[in-house]
Coordinates of C-alpha atoms and ligand atoms in Angstrom, one line a residue:
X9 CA 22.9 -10.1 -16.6
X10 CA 23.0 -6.6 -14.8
X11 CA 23.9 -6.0 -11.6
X12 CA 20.3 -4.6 -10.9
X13 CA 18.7 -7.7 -12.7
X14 CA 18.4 -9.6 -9.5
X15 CA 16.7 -7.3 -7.7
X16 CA 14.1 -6.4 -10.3
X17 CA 13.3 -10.1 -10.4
X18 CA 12.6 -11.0 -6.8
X19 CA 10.6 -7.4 -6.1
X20 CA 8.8 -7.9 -9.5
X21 CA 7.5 -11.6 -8.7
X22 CA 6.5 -10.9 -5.5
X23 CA 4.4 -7.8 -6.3
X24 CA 2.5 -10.7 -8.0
X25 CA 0.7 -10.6 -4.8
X26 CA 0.3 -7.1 -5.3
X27 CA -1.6 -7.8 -8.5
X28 CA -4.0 -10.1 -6.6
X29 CA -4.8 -7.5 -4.0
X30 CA -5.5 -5.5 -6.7
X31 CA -7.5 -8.0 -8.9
X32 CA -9.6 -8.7 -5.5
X33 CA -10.4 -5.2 -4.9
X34 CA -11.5 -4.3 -8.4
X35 CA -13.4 -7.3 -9.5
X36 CA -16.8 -7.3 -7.5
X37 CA -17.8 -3.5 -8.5
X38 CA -19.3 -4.7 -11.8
X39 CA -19.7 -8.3 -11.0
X40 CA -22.6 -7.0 -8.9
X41 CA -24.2 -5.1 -11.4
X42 CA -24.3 -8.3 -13.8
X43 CA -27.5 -10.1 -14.7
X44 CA -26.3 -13.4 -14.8
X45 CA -25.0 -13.0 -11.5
X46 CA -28.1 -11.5 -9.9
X47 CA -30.0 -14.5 -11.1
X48 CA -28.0 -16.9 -9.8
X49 CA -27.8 -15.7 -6.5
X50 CA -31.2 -14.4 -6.3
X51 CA -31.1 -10.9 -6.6
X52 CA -29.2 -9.9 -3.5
X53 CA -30.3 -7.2 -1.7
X54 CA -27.9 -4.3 -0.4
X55 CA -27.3 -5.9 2.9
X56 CA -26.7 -9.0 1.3
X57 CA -24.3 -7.6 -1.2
X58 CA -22.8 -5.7 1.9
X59 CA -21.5 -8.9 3.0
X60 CA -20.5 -10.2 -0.2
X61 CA -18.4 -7.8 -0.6
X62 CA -16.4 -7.1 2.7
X63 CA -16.5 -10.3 3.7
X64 CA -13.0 -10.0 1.2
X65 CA -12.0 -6.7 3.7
X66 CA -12.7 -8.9 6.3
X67 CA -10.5 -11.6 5.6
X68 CA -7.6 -9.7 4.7
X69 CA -8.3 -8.0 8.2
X70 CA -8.0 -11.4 9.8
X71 CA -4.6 -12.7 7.4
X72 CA -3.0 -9.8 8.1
X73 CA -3.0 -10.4 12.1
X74 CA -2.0 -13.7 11.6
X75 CA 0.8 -13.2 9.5
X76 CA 2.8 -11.6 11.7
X77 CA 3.8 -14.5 13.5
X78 CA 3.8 -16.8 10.4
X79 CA 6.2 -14.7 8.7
X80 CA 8.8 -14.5 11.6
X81 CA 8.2 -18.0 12.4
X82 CA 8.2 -20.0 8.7
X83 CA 9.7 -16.7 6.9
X84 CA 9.0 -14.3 4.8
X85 CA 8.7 -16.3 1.6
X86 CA 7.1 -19.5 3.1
X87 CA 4.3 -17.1 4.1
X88 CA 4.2 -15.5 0.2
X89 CA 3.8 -19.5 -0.9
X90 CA 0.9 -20.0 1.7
X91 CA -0.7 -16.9 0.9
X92 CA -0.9 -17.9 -3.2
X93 CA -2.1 -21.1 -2.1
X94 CA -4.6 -20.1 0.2
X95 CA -5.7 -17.7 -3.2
X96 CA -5.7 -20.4 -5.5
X97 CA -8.3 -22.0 -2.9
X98 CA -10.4 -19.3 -2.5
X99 CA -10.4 -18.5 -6.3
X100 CA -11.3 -22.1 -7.1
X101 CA -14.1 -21.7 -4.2
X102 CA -16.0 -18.6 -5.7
X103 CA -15.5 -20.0 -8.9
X104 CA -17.4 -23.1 -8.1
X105 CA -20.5 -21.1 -5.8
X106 CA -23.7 -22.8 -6.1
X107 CA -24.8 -20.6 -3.1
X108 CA -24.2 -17.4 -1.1
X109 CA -22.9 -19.0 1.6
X110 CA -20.1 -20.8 -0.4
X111 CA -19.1 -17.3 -2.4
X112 CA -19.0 -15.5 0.9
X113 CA -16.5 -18.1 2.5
X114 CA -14.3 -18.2 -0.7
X115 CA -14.2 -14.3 -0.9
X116 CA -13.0 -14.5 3.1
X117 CA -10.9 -17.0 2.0
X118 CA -9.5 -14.8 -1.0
X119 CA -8.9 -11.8 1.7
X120 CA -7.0 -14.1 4.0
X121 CA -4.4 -14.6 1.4
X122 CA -4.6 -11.0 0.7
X123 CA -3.6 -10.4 4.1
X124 CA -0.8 -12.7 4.1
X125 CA 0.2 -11.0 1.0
X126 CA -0.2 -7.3 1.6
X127 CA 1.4 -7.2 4.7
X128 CA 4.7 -10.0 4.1
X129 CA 5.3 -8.9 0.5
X130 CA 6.1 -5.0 1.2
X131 CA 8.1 -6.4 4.1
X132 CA 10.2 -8.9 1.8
X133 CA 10.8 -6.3 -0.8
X134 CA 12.4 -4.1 1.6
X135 CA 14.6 -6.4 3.7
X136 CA 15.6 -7.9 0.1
X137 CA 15.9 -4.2 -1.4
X138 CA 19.4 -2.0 -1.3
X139 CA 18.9 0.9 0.8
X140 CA 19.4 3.2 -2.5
X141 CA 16.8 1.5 -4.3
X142 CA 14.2 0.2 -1.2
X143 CA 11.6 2.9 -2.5
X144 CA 11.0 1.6 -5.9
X145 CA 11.2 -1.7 -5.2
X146 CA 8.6 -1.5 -2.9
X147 CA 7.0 1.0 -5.3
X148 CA 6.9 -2.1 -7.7
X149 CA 3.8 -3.9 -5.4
X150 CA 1.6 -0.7 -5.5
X151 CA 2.2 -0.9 -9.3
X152 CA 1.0 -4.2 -9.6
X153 CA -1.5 -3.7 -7.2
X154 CA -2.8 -1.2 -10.2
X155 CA -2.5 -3.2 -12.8
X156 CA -4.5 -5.7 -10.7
X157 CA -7.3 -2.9 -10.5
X158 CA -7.0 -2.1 -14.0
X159 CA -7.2 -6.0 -15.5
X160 CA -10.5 -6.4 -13.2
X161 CA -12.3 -3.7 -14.8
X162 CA -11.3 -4.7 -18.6
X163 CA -12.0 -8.6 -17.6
X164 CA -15.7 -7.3 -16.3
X165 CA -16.2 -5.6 -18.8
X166 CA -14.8 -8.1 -21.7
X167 CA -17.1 -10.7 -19.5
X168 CA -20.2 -8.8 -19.6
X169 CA -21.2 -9.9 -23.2
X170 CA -20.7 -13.6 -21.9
X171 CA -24.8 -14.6 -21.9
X172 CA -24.0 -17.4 -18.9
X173 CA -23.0 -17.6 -15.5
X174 CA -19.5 -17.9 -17.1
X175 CA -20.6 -14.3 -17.0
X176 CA -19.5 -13.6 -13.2
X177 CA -17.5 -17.2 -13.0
X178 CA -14.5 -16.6 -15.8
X179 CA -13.7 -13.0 -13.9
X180 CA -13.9 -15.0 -10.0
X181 CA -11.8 -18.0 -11.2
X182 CA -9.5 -16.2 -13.5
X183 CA -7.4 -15.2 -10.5
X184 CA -6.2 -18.5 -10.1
X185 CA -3.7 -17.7 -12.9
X186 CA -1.3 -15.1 -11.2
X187 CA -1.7 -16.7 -8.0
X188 CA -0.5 -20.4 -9.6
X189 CA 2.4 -18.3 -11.2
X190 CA 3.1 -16.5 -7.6
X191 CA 3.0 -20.3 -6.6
X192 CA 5.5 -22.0 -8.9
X193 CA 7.9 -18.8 -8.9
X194 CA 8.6 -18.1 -5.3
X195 CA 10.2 -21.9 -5.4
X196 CA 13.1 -20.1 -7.2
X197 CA 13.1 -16.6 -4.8
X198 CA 15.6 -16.8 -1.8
X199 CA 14.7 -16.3 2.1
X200 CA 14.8 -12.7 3.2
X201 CA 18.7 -12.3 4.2
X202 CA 17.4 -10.5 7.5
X203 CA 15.3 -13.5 8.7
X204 CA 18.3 -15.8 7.6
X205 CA 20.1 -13.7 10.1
X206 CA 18.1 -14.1 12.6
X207 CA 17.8 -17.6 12.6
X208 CA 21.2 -18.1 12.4
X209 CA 21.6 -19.0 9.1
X210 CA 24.3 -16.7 8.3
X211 CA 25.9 -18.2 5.9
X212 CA 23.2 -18.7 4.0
X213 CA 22.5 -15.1 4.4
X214 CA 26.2 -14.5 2.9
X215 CA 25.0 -16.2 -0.6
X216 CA 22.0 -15.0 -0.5
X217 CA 23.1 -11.0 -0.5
X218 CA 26.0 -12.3 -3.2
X219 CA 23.1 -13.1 -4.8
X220 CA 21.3 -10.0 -4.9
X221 CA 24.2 -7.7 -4.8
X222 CA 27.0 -9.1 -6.7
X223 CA 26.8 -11.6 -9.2
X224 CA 27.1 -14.0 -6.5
X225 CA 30.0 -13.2 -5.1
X226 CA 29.5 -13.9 -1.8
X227 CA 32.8 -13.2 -0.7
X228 CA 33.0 -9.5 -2.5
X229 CA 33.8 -6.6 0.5
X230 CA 30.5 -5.0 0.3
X231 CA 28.4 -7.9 0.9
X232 CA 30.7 -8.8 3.9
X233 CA 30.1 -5.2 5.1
X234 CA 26.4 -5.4 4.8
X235 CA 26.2 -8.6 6.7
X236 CA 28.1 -7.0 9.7
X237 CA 25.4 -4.5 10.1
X238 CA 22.6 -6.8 9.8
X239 CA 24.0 -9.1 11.8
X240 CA 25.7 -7.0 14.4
X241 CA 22.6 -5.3 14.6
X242 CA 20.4 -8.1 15.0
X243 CA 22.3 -10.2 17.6
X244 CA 21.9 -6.4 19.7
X245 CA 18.5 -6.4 19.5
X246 CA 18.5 -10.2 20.8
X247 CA 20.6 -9.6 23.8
X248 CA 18.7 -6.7 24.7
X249 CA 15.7 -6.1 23.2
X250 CA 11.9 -8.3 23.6
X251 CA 10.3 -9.4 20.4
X252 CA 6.8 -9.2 21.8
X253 CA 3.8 -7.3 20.5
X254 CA 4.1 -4.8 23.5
X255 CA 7.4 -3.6 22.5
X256 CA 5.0 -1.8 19.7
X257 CA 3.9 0.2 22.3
X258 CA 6.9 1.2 24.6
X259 CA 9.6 3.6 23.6
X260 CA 11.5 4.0 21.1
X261 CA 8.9 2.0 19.1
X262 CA 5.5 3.7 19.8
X263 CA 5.8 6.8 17.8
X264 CA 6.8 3.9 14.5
X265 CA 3.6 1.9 15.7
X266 CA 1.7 5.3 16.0
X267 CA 3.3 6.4 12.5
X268 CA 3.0 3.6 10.9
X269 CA -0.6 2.6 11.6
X270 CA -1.3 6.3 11.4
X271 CA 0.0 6.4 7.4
X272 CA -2.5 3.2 6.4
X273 CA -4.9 4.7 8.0
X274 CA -4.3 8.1 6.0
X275 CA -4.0 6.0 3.3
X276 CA -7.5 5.1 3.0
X277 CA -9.0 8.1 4.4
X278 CA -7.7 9.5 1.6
X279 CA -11.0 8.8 -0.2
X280 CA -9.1 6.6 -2.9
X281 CA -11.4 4.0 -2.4
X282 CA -14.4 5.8 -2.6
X283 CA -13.3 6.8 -6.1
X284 CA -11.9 3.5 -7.4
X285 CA -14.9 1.6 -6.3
X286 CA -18.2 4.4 -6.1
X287 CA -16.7 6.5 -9.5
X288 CA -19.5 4.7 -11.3
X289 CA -22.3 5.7 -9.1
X290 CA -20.9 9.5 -9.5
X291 CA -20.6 9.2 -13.2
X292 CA -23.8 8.2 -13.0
X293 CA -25.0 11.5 -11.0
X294 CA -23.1 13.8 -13.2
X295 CA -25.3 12.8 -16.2
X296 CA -23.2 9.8 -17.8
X297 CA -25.4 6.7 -16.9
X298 CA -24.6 4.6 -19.9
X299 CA -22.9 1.5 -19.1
X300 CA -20.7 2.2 -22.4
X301 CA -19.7 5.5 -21.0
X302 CA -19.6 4.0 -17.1
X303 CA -17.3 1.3 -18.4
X304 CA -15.2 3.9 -20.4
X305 CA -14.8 6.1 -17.8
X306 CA -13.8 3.4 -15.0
X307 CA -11.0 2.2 -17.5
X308 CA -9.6 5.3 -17.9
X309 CA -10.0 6.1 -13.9
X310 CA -7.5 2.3 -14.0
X311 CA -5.5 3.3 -16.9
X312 CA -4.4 6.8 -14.8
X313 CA -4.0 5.1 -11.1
X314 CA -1.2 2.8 -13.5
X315 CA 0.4 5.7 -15.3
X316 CA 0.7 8.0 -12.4
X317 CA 2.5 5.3 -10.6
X318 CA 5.5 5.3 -12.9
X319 CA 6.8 8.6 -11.5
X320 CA 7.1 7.2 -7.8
X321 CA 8.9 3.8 -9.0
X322 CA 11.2 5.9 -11.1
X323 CA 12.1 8.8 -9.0
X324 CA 10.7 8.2 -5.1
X325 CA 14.1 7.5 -3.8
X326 CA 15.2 10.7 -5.5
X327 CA 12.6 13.1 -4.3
X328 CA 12.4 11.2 -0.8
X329 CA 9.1 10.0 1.2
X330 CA 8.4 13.1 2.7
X331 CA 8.7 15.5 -0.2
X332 CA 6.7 13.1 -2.6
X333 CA 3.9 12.6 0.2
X334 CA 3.8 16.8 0.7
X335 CA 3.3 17.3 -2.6
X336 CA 1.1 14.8 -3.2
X337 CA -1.2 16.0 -0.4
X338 CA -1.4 19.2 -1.4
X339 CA -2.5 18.7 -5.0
X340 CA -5.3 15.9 -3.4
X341 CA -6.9 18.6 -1.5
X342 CA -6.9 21.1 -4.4
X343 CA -8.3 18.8 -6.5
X344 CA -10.9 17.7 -4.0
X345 CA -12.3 20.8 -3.3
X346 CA -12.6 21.9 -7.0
X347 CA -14.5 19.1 -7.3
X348 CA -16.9 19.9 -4.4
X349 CA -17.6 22.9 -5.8
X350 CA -17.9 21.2 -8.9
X351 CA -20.6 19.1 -8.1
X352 CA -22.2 21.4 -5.6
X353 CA -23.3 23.7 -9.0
X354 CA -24.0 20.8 -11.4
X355 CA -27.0 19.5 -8.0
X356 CA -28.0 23.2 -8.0
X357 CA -28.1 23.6 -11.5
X358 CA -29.8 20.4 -12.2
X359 CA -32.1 19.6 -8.6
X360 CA -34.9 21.8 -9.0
X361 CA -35.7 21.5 -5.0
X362 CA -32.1 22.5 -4.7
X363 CA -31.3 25.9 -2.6
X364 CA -27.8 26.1 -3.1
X365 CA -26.0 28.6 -5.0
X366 CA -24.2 27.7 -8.4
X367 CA -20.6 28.7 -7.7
X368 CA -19.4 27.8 -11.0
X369 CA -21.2 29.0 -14.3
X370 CA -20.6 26.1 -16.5
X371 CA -23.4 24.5 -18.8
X372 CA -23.9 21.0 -16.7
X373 CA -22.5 18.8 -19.2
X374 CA -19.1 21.0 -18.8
X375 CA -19.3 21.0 -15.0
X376 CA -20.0 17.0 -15.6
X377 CA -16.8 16.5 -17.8
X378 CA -14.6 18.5 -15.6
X379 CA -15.9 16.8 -12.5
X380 CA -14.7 13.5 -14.1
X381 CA -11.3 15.4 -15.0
X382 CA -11.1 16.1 -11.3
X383 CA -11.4 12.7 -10.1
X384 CA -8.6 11.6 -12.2
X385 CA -6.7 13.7 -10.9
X386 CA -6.9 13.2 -7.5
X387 CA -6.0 9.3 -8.5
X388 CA -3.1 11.0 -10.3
X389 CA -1.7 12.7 -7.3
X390 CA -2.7 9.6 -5.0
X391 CA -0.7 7.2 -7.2
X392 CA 2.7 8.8 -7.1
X393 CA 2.5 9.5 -3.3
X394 CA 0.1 8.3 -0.8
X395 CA -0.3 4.5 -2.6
X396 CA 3.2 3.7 -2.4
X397 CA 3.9 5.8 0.5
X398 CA 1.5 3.8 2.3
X399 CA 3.0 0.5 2.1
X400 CA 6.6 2.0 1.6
X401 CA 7.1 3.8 5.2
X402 CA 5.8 0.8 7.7
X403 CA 7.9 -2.0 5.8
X404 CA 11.1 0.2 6.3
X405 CA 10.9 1.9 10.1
X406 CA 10.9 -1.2 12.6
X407 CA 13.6 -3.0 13.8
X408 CA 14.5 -6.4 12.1
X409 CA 12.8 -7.9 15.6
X410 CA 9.4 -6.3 15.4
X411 CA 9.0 -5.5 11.6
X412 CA 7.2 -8.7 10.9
X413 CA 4.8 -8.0 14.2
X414 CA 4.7 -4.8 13.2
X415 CA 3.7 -4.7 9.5
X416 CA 0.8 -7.1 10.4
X417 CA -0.4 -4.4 12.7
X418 CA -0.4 -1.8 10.4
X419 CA -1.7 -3.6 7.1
X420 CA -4.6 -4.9 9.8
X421 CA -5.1 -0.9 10.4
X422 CA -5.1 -0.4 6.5
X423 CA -7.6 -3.0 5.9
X424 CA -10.4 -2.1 8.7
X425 CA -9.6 1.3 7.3
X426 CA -10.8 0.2 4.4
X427 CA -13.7 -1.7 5.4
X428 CA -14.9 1.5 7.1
X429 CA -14.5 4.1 4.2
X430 CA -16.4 1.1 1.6
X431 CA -18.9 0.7 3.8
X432 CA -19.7 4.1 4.6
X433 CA -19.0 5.8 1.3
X434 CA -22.1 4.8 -0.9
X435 CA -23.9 6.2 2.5
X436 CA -22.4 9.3 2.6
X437 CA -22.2 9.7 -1.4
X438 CA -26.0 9.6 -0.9
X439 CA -26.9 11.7 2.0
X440 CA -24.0 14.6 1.4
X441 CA -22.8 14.4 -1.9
X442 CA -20.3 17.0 -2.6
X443 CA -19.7 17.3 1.2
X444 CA -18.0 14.0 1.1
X445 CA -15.0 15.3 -0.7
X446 CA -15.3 18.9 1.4
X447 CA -14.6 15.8 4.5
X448 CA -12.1 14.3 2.5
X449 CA -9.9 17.8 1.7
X450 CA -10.1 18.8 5.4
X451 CA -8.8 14.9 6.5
X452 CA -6.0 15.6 3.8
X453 CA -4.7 18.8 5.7
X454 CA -4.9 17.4 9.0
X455 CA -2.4 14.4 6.9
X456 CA -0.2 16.9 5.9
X457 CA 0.2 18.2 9.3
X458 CA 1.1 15.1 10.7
X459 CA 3.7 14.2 8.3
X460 CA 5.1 17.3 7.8
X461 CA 6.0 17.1 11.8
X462 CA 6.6 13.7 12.6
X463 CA 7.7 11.7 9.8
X464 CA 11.6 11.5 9.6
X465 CA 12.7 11.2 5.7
X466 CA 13.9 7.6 5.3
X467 CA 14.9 7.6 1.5
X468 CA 18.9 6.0 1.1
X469 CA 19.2 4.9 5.0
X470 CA 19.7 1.1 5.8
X471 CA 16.9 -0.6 7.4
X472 CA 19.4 -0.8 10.3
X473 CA 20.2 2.6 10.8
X474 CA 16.2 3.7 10.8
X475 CA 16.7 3.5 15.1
X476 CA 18.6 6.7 15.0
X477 CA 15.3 8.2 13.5
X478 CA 14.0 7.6 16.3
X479 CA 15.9 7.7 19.3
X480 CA 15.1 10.4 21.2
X481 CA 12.5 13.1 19.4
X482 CA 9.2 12.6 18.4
X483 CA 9.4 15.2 15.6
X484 CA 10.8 14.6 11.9
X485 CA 13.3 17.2 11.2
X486 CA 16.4 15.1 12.9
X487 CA 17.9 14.2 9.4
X488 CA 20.4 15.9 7.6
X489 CA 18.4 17.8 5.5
X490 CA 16.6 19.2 8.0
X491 CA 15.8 22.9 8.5
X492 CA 18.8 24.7 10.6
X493 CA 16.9 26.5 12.8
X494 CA 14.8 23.5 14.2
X495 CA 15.9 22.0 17.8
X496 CA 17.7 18.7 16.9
X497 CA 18.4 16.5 19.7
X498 CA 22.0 16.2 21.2
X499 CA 22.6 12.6 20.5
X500 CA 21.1 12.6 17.2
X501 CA 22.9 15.5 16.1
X502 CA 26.1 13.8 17.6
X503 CA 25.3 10.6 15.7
X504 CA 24.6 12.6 12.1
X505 CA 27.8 14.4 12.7
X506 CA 29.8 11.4 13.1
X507 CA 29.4 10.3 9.5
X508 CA 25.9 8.9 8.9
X509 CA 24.5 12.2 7.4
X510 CA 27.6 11.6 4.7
X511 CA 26.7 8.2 4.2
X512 CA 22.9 9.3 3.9
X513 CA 24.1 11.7 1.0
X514 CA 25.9 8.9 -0.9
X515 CA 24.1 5.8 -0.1
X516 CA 27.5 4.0 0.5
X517 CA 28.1 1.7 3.5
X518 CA 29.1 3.2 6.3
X519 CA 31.6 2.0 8.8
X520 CA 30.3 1.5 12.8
X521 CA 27.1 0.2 13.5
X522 CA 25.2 3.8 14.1
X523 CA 22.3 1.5 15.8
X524 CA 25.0 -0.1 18.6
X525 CA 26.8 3.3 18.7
X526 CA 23.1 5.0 19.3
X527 CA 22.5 2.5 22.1
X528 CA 25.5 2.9 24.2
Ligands
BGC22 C1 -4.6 1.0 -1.4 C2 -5.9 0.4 -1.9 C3 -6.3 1.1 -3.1 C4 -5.2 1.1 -4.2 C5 -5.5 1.9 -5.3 C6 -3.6 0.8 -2.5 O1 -2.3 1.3 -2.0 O2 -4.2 0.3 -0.2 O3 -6.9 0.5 -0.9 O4 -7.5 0.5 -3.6 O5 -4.0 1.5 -3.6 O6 -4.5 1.9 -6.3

């Protein structure tokens, strides 16, 4: 076995809870469209379906909160077996609906898992991850969370031809598969050597790193150099520091609550939801309203969100957050606003009430096609940066103390986030149209603003060391790659001078405790 191969394995079974997320985001959006299931439940209406569908956001709304305090107090992998079983529950539930009323509570039950799982498994990856390789790990559950996307829209569409209500049931209870196998597997994963730490379980935490980091050598230098940190580290922040919730929002931890909620919440309004889940009703608009050609399209609008992922698993810990979220901006909001003025010609050309103007001179079947070109590629650029970016930068910036509070606060953020840009976007795809993505280019600026000043690169720094970060500045250019001629504060400049910047470069361990030194 390789030295890596431990690694891969515990990130890669846990981003099975990734592929449920994705799985429960991407199933309903043709289940609702299917006869069978219309019938059954008595033709819905859009209020109705409304409910059907969020009550999933919902629930992952309310698991998310909760697992906070479940995953500091049972652990980290305790709370990735409860969530697979509260899954396998729900799964089973909205398989079995007779009624409304029983598929709305299994779908709520569905998204509490989902909470459990979105918010605990980024958290695991990282505190299980090297500091060299924490990015793609993590990078591994917004991968599967792809996949999951992807595997909904073939199984809808393979289940379409099904003439029964195994129509809309196969897709619901097929979910039970993963989450059994997320089940059975995470028997063999080991606690998160950070929450062995800090409940005193050291030596456990000892094997556990040999484990992951050396063949099992738990006695080998580096593993006994990585456990000083953590631990060192740790019993600081219990001497001296409160674990509660309002330490979120006292310094030196607001601006990570603020930045951390902030990038979930620039996650969504991205508009990648409006695109994964209301393509088809745009599709539609541009003059492609077969469900062959709907289905086609969707699976390549899957197939692209998986590709474009690779780059960020393979090379995010190269290019660094910031850089990859930068560029990835940039190219969202040069794609959105082709597309605006895409679409903006294709109503003029084709609404004969319409007043406006046709920008682009394109026959409308062209300005159609490369619409549909322009969508994919703002999933392109959304996939390498702001989906793994998302999930990546609040699992790594807290403090061993908070980060479990933490990342249940800012997947809660992600979720209602959510829940507002799904609810609102077959509104607003209605009343404004192009508009929408004119909204969505000028929210995308604002993003790039905001990280371009405040958020610190964190690629190839310990999870311990991210306090210097943020000791005393509130902007982002206090690393060592920062521009010379930007203010740097005196103890953070003091602190990178005495040997973390090198360490930063090389990814190697570094000697004193940077966090205990930063304190003092
Ligand atoms: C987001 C989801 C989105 C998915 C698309 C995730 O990172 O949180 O809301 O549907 O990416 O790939």
């Amino acid at each position: 076995m390789k030295k890596d191969t431990p690694k891969y394995i515990v990130s890669g079974i846990t981003a099975l809870g990734g592929l449920l997320f994705g799985y429960d985001i991407g199933i309903m959006s043709s289940i609702q469209q299917m006869e069978h299931y219309n019938a059954y439940f008595n033709y819905p209406d859009a209020l109705t379906t409304g409910i059907i569908v969020s009550s999933l956001t919902i629930g992952c709304f309310v698991g998310s909160l909760l697992s906070g305090p479940l995953a500091d107090r049972f652990s980290r992998k305790l709370t990735i077996v409860l969530g697979a079983m509260v899954c396998t529950a729900g799964a089973a539930i909205t398989y079995g609906s007779i009624n409304r009323a029983m598929l709305i509570s299994g779908r709520f039950i569905n998204g509490v898992s989902i909470g459990f799982l979105s918010s605990v498994v980024p958290m695991y990856q990282s505190e299980t991850s090297p500091p060299a390789s924490r990015g793609r790990m993590v990078s591994l559950q917004q991968w599967a969370i792809t996949w999951g996307i992807f595997i909904a829209f073939g199984i809808d569409y393979g289940c379409s031809y099904i003439p029964s209500a195994r129509q809309f049931r196969l897709p619901l209870g097929l979910q039970i598969v993963p989450s059994i196998a997320l089940l059975c597997t995470m028997a063999f994963m080991p606690f998160s050597p950070r929450w062995l730490v800090a409940h005193d379980h050291i030596s456990d935490a000892r094997q556990v790193l040999g484990r992951l980091r050396t063949y099992g050598h738990a006695s080998a230098p580096e593993v006994a150099e990585e456990l000083r940190l953590i631990h060192q580290t740790i019993a600081y922040e219990r001497e001296n520091k409160s674990s509660s919730y309002w330490e979120l929002l006292k310094f030196p931890n607001r601006r990570r609550t603020l930045l951390g909620c902030g990038m979930q919440f620039m996650q969504q309004f991205t508009g990648i939801n409006t695109l994964m889940l209301y393509a088809p009703t745009i599709f539609r608009d541009m003059g492609f309203g077969s469900v062959q050609s709907i289905a086609l399209f969707q699976a390549i609008n899957g197939l692209v969100n998986v590709s474009l992922t690779v780059p960020a698993i393979i090379w995010i810990d190269k290019w660094g957050r910031r850089r990859t979220l930068l560029i990835g901006t940039v190219l969202i909001i040069t794609f959105y606003m082709i597309l605006a003025l895409l679409m903006r010609s294709y109503t003029a050309l084709t609404d004969a009430n319409s007043h406006e103007t046709v920008i682009i001179n394109m026959s409308a079947r062209n300005l159609g096609i490369v619409s549909i070109i322009m969508i994919y590629l703002v999933v392109a650029s959304f996939a390498f940066s702001w989906g793994p970016c998302g999930w990546l930068i609040p699992s790594e910036i807290f403090p061993t103390h908070l980060r479990a509070k933490a990342n249940s606060l800012t997947t809660g953020t992600n979720w209602i986030s959510n829940f507002v840009v799904t609810l609102t976007s077959p509104v607003l795809l209605e009343a404004i149209g192009w508009k929408l993505f004119m909204a969505y280019s000028i929210i995308m600026a604002g993003n790039f603003v905001i990280i371009y000043l405040f958020l610190p690169e964190t690629k190839n720094m310990t999870l311990e060391e991210m306090d210097i970060l943020f000791m005393d500045t509130v902007w982002a250019f206090n690393a060592p790659w920062m521009p010379s001629w930007m203010p740097v504060p005196k103890k953070t400049r003091a602190l990178l001078n005495s040997g973390v910047a090198a360490h930063l470069e090389t990814g190697t361990a570094h000697n004193a405790n940077p966090i205990v030194a930063a304190h003092q």
